[in-house]
Coordinates of C-alpha atoms and ligand atoms in Angstrom, one line a residue:
X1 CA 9.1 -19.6 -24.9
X2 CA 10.4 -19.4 -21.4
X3 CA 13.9 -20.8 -21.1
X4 CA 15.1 -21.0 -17.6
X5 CA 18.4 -19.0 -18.9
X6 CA 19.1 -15.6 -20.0
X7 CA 18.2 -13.8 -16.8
X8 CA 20.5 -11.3 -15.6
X9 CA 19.7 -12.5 -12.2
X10 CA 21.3 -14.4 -9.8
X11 CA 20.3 -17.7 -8.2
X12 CA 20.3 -16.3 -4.9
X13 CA 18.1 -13.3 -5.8
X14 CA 16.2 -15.5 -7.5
X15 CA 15.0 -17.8 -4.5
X16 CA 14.3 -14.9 -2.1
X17 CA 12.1 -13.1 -4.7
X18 CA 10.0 -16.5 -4.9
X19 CA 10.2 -17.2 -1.1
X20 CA 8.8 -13.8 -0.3
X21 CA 6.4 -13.9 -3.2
X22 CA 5.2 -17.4 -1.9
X23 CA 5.1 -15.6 1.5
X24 CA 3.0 -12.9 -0.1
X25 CA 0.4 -14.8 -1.4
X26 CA -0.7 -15.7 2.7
X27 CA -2.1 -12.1 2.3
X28 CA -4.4 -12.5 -0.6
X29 CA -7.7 -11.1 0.0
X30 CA -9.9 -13.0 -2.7
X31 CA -13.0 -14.2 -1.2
X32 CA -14.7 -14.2 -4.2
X33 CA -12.4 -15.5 -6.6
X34 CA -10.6 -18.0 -4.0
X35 CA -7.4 -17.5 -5.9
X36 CA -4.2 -16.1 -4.2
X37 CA -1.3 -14.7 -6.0
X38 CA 1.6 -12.9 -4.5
X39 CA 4.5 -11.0 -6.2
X40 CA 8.0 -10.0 -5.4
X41 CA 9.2 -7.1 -7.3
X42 CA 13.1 -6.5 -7.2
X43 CA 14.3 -2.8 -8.0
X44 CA 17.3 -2.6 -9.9
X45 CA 19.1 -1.3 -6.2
X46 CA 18.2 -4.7 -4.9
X47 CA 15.2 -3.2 -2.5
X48 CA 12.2 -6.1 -3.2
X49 CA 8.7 -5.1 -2.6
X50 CA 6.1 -7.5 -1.9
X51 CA 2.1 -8.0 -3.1
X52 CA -0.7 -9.7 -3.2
X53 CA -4.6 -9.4 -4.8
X54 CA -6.9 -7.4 -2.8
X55 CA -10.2 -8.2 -4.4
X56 CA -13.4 -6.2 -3.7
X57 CA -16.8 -6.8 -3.5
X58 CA -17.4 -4.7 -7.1
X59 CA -15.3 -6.9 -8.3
X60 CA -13.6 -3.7 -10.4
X61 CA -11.6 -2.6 -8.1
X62 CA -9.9 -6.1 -7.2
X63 CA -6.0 -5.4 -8.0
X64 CA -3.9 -7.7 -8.6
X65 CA -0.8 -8.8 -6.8
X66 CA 1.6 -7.5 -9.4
X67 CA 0.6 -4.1 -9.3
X68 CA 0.1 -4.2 -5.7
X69 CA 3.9 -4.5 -5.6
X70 CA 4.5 -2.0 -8.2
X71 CA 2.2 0.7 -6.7
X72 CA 3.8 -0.1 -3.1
X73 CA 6.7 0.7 -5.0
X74 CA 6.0 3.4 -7.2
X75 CA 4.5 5.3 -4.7
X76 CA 8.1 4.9 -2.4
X77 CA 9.7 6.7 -5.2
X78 CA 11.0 3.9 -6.6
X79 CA 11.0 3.7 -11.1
X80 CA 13.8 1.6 -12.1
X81 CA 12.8 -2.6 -12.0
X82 CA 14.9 -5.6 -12.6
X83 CA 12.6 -8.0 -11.8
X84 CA 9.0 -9.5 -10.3
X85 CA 8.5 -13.1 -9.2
X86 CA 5.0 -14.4 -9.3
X87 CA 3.1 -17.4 -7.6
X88 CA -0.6 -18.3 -7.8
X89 CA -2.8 -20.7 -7.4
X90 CA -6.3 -21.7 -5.8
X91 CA -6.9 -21.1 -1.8
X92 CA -5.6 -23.5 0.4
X93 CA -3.5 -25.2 -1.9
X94 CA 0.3 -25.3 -2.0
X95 CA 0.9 -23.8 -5.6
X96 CA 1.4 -26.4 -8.0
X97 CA 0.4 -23.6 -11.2
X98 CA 2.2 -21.2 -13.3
X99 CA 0.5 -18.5 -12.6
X100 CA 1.0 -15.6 -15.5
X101 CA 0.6 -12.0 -15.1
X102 CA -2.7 -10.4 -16.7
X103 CA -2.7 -8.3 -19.5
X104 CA -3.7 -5.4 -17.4
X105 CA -0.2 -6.1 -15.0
X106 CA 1.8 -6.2 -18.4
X107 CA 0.9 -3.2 -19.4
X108 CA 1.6 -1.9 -15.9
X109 CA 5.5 -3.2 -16.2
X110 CA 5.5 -1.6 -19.3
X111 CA 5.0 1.8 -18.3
X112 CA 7.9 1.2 -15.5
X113 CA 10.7 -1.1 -17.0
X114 CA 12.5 -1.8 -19.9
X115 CA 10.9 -4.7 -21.3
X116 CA 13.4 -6.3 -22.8
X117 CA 15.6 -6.9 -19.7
X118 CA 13.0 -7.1 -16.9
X119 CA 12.9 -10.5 -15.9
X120 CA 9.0 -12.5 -14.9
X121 CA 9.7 -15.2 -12.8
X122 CA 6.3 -17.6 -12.6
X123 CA 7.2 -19.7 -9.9
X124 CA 5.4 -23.3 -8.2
X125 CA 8.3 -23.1 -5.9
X126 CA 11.9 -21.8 -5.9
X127 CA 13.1 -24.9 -7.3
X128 CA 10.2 -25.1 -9.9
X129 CA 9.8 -21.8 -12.1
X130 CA 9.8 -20.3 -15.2
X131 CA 11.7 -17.7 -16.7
X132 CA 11.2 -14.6 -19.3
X133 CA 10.8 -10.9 -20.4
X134 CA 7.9 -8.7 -20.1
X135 CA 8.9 -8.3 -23.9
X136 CA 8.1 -12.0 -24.7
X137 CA 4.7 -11.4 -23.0
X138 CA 3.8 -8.1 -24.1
X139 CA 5.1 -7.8 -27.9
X140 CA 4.7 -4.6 -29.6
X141 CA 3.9 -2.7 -26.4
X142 CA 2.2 0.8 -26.3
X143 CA 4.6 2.0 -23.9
X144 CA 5.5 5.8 -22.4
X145 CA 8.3 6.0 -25.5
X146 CA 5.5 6.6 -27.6
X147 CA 3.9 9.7 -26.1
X148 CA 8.0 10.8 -25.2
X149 CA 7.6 9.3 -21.6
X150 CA 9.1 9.2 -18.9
X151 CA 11.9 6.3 -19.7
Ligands
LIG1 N1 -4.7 -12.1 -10.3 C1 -3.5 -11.6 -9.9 O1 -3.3 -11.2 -8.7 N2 -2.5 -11.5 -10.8 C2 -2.7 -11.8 -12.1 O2 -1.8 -11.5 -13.0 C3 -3.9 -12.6 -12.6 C4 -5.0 -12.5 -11.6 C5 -5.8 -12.2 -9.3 C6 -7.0 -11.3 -9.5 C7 -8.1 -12.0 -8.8 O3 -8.0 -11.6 -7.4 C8 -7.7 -13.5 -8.9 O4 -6.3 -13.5 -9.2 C9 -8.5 -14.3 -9.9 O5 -8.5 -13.7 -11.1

């Protein structure tokens, strides 16, 4: 399912997204779950935002880094996406994963990109990644187009 092709990404965007994701991830807060993820979100402007989890001792209200990076980014005015580039794996390990986004974080692209052109980059490294669309991860989305929203 996820061909390293049909991106309309460049290389050279590509690599910084993962570099600064990888970079992200030495923020993670996740003493409970000992798993750090990071996230670079590209706008379609070229601006990238970075994230990582922030867990909590409710556990609830732990966030993941996705939408760290999207609410960073929403909440700077920005609502048009190209991209996100994602890296995870356990604490103190170099990140030898492919680390998905959650069902919760799809749904959160959802509301803010077009699905079938944003581009999820799940990365071990910015020679070693994979490559798809939220609309391969998130079929059949229930997305703001259904209650005349705001895309
Ligand atoms: N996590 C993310 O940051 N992104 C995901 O898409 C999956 C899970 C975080 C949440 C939690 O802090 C830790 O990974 C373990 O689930």
């Amino acid at each position: 399912m996820d061909e390293k092709s049909r991106s309309g990404l460049e290389p050279e965007i590509k690599v910084t997204m993962i570099k600064m994701a990888l970079e992200a991830r030495k923020n993670s807060y996740s003493p409970y779950s000992h798993f750090q993820v990071g996230a670079c979100l590209l706008t379609k402007e070229g601006r990238l935002y970075t994230g990582c989890n922030i867990e909590n001792a409710a556990y609830g209200p732990t966030n993941c880094a996705e939408r760290t990076a999207f609410f960073k980014a929403v909440s700077e005015g920005e609502r048009d996406f190209a991209g996100i580039a994602i890296v995870g794996d356990k604490e103190g390990t170099v990140v030898d994963n492919y680390a998905f986004p959650c069902g919760v974080c799809r749904q959160v692209m959802t509301e803010f990109t077009d699905p079938e052109t944003f581009v999820i980059l799940v990365a071990k490294s910015e020679k070693d990644y994979l490559e798809t669309t939220l609309a391969a991860l998130l079929p059949n989305a229930f997305g703001p187009e259904m209650k005349g929203g705001n895309k």
